[in-house]
mmCIF file of C-alpha atoms and ligand atoms in Angstrom:
data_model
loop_
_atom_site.group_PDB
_atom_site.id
_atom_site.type_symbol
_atom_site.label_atom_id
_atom_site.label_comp_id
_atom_site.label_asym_id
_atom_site.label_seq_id
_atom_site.Cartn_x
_atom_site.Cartn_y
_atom_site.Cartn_z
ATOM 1 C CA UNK A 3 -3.953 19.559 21.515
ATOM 2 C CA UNK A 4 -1.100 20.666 19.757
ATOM 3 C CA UNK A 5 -1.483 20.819 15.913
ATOM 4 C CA UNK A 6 1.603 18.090 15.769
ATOM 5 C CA UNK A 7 0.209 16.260 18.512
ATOM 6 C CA UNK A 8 -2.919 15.213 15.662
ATOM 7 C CA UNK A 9 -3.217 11.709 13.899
ATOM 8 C CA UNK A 10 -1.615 10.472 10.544
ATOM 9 C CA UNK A 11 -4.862 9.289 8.270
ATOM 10 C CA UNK A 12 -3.584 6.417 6.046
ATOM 11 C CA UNK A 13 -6.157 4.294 4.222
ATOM 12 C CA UNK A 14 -6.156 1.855 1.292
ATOM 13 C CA UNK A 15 -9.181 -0.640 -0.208
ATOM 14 C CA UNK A 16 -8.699 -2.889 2.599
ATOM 15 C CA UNK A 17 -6.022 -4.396 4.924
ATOM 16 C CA UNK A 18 -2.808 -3.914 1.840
ATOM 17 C CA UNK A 19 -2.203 -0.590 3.537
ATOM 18 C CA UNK A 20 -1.018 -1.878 6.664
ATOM 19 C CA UNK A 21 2.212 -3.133 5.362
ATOM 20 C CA UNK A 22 2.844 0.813 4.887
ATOM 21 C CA UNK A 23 1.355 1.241 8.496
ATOM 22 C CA UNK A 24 3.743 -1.159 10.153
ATOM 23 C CA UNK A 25 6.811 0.884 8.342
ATOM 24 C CA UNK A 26 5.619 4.056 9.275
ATOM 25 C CA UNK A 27 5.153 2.996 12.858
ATOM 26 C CA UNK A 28 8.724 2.037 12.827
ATOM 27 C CA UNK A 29 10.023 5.468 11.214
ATOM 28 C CA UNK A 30 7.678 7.126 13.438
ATOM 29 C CA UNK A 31 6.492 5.081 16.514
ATOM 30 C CA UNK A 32 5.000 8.568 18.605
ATOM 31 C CA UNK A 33 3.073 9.030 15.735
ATOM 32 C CA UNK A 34 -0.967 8.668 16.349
ATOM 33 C CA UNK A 35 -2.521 6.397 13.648
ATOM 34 C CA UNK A 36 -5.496 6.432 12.133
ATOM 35 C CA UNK A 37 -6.362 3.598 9.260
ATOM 36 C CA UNK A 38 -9.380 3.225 7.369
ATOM 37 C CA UNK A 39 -9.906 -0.012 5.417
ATOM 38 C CA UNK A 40 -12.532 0.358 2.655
ATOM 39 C CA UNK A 41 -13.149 -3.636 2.927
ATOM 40 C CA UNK A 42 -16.822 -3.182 1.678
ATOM 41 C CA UNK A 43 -15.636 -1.861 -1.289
ATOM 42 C CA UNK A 44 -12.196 -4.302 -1.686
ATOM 43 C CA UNK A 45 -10.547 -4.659 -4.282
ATOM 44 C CA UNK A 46 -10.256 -1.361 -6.110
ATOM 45 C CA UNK A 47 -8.153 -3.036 -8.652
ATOM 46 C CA UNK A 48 -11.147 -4.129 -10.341
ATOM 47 C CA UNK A 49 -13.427 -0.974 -10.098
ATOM 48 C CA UNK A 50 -13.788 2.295 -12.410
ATOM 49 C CA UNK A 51 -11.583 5.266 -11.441
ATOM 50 C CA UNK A 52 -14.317 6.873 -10.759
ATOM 51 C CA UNK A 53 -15.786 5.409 -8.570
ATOM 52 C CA UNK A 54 -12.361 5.041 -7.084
ATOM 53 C CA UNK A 55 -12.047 8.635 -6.616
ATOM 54 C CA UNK A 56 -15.590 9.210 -5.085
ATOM 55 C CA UNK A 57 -14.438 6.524 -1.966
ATOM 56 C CA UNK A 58 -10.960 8.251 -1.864
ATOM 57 C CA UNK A 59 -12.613 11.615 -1.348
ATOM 58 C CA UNK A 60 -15.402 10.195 1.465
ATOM 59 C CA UNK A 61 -12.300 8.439 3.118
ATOM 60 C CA UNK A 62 -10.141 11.450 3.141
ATOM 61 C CA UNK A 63 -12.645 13.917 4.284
ATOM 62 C CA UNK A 64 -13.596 11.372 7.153
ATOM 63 C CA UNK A 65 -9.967 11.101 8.134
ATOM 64 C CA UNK A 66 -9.466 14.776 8.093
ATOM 65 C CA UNK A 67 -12.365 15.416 10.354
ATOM 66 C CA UNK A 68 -11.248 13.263 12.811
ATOM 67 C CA UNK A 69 -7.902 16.030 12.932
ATOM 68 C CA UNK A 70 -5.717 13.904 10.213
ATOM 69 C CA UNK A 71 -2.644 16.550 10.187
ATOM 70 C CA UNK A 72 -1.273 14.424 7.104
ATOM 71 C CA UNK A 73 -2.897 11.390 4.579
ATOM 72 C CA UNK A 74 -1.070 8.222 3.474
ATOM 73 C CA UNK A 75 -2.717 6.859 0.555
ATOM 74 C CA UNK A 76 -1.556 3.580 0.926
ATOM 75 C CA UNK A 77 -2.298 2.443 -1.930
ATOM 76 C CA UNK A 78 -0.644 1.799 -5.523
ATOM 77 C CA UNK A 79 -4.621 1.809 -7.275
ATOM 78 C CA UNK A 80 -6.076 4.625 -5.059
ATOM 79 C CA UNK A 81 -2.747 7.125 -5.741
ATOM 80 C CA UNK A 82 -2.987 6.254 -9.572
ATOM 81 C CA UNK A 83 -6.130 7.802 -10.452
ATOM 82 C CA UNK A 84 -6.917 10.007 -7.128
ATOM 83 C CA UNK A 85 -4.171 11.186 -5.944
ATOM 84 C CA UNK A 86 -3.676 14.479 -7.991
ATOM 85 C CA UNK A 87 -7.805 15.256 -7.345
ATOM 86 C CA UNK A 88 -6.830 14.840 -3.782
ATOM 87 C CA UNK A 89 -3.651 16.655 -3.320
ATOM 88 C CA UNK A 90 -5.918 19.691 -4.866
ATOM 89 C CA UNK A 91 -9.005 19.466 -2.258
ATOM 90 C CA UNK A 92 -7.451 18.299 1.145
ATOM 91 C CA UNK A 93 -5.446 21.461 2.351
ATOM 92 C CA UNK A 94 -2.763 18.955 4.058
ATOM 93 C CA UNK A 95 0.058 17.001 2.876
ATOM 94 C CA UNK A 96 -0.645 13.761 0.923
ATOM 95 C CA UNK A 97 1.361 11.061 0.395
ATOM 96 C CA UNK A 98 0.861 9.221 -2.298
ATOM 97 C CA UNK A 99 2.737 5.131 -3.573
ATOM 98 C CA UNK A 100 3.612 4.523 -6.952
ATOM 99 C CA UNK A 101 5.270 1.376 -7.515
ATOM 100 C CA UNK A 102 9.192 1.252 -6.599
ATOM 101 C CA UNK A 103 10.314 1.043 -10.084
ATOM 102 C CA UNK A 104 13.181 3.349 -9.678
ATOM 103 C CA UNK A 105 14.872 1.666 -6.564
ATOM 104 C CA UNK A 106 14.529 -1.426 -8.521
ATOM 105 C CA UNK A 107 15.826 -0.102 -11.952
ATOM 106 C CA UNK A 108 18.983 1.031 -9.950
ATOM 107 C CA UNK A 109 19.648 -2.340 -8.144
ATOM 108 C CA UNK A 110 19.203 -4.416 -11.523
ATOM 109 C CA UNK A 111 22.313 -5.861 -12.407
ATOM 110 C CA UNK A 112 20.584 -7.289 -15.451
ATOM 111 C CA UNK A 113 18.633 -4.474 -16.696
ATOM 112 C CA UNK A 114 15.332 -6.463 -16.186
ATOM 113 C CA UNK A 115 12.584 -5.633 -13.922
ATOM 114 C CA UNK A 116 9.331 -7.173 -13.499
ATOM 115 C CA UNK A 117 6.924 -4.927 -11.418
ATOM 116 C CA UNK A 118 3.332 -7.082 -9.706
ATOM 117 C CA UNK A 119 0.939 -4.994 -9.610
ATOM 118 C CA UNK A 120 -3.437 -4.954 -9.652
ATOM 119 C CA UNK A 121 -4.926 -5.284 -12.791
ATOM 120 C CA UNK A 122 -5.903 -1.333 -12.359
ATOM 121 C CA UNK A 123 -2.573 -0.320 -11.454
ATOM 122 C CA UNK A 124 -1.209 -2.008 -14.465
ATOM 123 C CA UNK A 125 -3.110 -0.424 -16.673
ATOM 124 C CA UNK A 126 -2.928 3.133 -15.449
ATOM 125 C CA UNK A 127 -0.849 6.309 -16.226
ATOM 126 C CA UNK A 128 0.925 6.648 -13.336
ATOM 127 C CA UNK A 129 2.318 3.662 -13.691
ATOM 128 C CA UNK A 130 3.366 4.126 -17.607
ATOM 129 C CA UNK A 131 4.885 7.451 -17.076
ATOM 130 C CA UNK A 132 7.301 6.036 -13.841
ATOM 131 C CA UNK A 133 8.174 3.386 -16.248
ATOM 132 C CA UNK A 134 8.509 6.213 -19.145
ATOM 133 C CA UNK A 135 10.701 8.333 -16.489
ATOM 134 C CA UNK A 136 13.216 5.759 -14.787
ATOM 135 C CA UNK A 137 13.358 2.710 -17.056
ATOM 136 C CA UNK A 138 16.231 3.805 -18.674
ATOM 137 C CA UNK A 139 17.825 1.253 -20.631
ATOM 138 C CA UNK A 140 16.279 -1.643 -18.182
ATOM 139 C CA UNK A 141 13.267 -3.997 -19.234
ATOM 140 C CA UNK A 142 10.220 -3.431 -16.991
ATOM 141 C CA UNK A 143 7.844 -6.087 -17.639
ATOM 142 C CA UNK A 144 4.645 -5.436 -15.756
ATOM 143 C CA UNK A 145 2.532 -8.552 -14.259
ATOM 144 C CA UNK A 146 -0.939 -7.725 -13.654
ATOM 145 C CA UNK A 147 -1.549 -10.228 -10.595
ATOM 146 C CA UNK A 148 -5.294 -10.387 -10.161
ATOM 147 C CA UNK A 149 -6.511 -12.721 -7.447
ATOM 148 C CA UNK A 150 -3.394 -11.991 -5.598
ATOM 149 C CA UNK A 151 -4.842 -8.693 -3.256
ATOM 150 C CA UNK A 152 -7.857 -10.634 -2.581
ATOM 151 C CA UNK A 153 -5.741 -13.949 -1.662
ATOM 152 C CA UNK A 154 -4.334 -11.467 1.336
ATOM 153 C CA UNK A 155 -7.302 -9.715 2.095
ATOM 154 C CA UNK A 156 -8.727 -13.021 3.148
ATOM 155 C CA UNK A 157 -5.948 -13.914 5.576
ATOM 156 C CA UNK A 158 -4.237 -15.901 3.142
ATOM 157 C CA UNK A 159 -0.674 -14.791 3.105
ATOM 158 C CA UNK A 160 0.601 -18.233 2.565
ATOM 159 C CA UNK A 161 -0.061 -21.765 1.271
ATOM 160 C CA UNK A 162 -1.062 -23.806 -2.263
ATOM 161 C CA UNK A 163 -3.135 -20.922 -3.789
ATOM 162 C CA UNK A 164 -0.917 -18.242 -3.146
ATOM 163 C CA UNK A 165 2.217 -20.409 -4.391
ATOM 164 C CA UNK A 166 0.368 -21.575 -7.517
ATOM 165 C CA UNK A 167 -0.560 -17.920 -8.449
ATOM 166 C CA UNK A 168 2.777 -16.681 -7.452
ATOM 167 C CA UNK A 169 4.494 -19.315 -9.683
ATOM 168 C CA UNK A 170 2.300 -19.302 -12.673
ATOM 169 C CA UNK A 171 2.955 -14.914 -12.750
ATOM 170 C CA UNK A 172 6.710 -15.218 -12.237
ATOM 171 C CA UNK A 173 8.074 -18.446 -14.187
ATOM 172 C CA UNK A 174 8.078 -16.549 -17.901
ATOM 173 C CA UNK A 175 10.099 -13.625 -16.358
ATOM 174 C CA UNK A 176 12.604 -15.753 -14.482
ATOM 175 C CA UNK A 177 13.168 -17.965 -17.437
ATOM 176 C CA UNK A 178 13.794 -14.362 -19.138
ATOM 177 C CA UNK A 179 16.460 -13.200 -16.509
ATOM 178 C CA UNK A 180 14.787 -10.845 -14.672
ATOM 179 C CA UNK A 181 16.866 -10.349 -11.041
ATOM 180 C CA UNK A 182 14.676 -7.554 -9.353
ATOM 181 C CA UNK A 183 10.721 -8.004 -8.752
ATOM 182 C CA UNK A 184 8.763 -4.773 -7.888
ATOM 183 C CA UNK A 185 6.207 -5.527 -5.135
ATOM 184 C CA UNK A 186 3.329 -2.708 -6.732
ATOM 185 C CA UNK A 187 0.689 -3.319 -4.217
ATOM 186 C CA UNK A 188 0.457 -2.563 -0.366
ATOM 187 C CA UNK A 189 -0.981 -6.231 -0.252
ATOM 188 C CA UNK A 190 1.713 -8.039 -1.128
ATOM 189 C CA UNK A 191 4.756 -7.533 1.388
ATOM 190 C CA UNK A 192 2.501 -9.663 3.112
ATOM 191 C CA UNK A 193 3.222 -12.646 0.804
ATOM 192 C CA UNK A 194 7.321 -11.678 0.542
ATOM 193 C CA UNK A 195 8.127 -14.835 2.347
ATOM 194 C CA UNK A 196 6.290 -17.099 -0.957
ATOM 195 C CA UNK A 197 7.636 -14.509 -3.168
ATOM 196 C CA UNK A 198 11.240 -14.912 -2.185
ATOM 197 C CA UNK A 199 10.860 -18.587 -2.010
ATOM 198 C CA UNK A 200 9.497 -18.887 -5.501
ATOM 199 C CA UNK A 201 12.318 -16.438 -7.023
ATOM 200 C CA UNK A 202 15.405 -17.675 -4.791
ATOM 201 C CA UNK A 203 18.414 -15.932 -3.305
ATOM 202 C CA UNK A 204 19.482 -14.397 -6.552
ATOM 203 C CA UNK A 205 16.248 -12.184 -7.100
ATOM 204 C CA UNK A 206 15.924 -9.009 -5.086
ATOM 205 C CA UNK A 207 12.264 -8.590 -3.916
ATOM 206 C CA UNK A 208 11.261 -4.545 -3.114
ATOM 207 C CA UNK A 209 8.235 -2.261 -2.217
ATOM 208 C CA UNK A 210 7.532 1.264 -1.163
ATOM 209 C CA UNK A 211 6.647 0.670 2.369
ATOM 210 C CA UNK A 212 9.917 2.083 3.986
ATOM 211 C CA UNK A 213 10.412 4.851 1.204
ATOM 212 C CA UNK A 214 6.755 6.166 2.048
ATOM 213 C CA UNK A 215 7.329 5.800 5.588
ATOM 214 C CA UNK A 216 11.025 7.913 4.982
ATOM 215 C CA UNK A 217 8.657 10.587 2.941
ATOM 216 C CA UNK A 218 6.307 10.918 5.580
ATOM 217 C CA UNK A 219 8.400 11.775 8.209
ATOM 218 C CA UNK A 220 10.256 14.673 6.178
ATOM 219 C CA UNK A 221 7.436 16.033 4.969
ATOM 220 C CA UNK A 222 6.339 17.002 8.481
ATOM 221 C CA UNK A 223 9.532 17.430 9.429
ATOM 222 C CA UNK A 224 9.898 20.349 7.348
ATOM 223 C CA UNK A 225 6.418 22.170 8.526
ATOM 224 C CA UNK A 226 7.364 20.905 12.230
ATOM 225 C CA UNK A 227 4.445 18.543 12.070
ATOM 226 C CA UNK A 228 5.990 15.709 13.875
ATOM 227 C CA UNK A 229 5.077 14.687 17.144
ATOM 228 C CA UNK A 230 7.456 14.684 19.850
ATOM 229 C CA UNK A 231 8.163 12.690 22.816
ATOM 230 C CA UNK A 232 8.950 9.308 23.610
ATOM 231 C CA UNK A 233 5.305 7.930 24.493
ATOM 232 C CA UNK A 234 4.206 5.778 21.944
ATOM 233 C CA UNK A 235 1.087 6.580 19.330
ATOM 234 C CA UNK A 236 -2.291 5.130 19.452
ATOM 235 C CA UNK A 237 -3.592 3.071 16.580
ATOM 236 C CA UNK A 238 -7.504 3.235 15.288
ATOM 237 C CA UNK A 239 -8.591 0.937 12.721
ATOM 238 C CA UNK A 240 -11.979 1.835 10.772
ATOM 239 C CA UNK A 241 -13.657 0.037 7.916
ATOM 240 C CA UNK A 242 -16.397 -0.338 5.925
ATOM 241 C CA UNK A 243 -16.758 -3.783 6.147
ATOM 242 C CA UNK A 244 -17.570 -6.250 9.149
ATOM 243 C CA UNK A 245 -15.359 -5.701 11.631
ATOM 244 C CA UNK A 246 -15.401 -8.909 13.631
ATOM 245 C CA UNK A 247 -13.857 -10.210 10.164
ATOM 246 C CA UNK A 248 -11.991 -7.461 9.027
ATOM 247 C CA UNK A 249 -10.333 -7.600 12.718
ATOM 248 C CA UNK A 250 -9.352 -10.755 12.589
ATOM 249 C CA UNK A 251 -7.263 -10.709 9.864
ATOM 250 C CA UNK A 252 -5.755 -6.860 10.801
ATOM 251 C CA UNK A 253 -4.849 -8.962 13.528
ATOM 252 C CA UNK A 254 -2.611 -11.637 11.714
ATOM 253 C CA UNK A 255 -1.493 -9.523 9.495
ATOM 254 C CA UNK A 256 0.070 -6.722 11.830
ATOM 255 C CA UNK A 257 0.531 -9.906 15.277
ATOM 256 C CA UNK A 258 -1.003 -7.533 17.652
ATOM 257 C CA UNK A 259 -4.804 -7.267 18.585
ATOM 258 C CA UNK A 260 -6.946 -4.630 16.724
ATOM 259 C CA UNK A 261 -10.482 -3.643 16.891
ATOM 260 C CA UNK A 262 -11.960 -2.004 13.643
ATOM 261 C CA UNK A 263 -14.848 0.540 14.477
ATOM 262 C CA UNK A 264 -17.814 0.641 11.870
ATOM 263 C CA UNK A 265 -17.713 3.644 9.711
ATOM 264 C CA UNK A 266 -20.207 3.006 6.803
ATOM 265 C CA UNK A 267 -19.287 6.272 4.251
HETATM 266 N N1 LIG B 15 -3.570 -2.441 -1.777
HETATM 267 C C1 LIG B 15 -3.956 -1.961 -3.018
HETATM 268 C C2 LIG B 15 -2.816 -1.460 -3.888
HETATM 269 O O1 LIG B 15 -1.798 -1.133 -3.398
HETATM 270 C C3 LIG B 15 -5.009 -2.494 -3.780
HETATM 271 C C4 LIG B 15 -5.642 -3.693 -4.063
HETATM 272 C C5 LIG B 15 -6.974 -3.423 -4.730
HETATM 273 O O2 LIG B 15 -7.858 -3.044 -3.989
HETATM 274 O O3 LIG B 15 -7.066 -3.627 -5.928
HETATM 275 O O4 LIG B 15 -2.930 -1.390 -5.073
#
């Protein structure tokens, strides 16, 4: 097999991470996939970073021995406290999310930003120093949002609970102007729709999704580590938690039938 011919690893706490997926498949649909979900262990958000780091390093090293030519951490918790550890032990490219505060910073007409994120990601460094390095003059109010991962990680991308939480986090910021919401976890493009309902037409809602997928593809660009041809890529979803359940709500979440495989680590 060709060396660009191998896989893409991505992985994140649980099922967050395929909202980067689905944009990578689009910037790169010959691509081979591989996705591990680390459901047993979901939500990071709420775990120490060490412990964070010791299931980042099992997931990578499982992803790299299945012939991973590149790893997607997609996730905003994992890449704030593992990604530097991991970008030092995996000998291939990583790439890593921190939340879009930049984009946003750029597209605020106001000057005020309010960035959802897990409690973890909230409160880490990575986080701080973007804010510290592309704030500028803008206000970047952060909203820890827990609950909200976990609300998606059940298949619940919609509905009262969702709305409720959704409402309660963004009301205080609205009232204050704010006209550009960061989207700082890989779980919640899959509540946009609520999102943009609760903040209207005059709010622009981001993520990272597309700018990680963009990354991606020019970082193996440049070491001619893209696949070519026109034949699609072939998608395999692992976890660590049941995959009858885990499955079914890969399933909704990306419209297409997946199987998980069992991969305890
Ligand atoms: N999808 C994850 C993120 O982007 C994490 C949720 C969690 O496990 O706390 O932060």
């Amino acid at each position: 097999m060709a060396a660009s011919d191998a896989p893409i690893g991505l992985f994140d706490s649980g099922l967050g991470g395929l909202s980067v997926l689905r944009e990578v498949r689009t910037a790169l649909p010959a691509e081979h996939l591989l996705y591990y979900a680390d459901s047993a262990f979901c939500p990071y958000g709420a775990r120490p970073p060490s412990e964070i780091r010791a299931r980042c390093q099992l997931i990578a090293a499982a992803l790299l021995d299945r012939g991973a030519k590149a790893l997607i951490v997609a996730c905003n918790t994992a890449s704030s406290v593992a990604l530097a550890q991991l970008r030092q032990v995996t000998g291939v490219p990583v790439v890593g999310l921190v939340p879009a505060v930049k984009p946003a910073v750029a597209l605020s007409r106001a000057g005020r930003v309010a960035v959802l994120a897990t409690p973890r990601t909230a409160d880490g460094a990575l986080l701080g120093s973007v804010v510290a390095a592309h704030a500028g003059g803008a206000e970047v109010t952060i909203l820890p949002a827990p609950g909200l991962a976990d609300l998606v990680e059940s298949g619940q991308t919609a509905g009262p609970a969702v709305e409720a939480l959704l409402r309660r986090l963004l009301e205080a910021p609205l009232r204050s102007g704010v006209d550009t919401v960061v989207l700082g976890c890989t779980h919640y493009p899959f509540v946009r729709p609520v999102v943009e309902a609760v903040v209207g037409p005059r709010v622009a809602v981001i993520d990272s999704g597309e700018a990680i997928a963009r990354r991606t593809a020019s970082v193996l660009a440049d070491q001619g580590g893209l696949r070519s041809g026109t034949t699609p890529g072939h998608l395999a979803l692992f976890t660590s938690g049941v995959p009858a359940t885990v499955g079914a709500v890969a399933s909704t979440l990306l419209g297409e039938s997946v199987r998980p495989s069992f991969l305890p680590l």
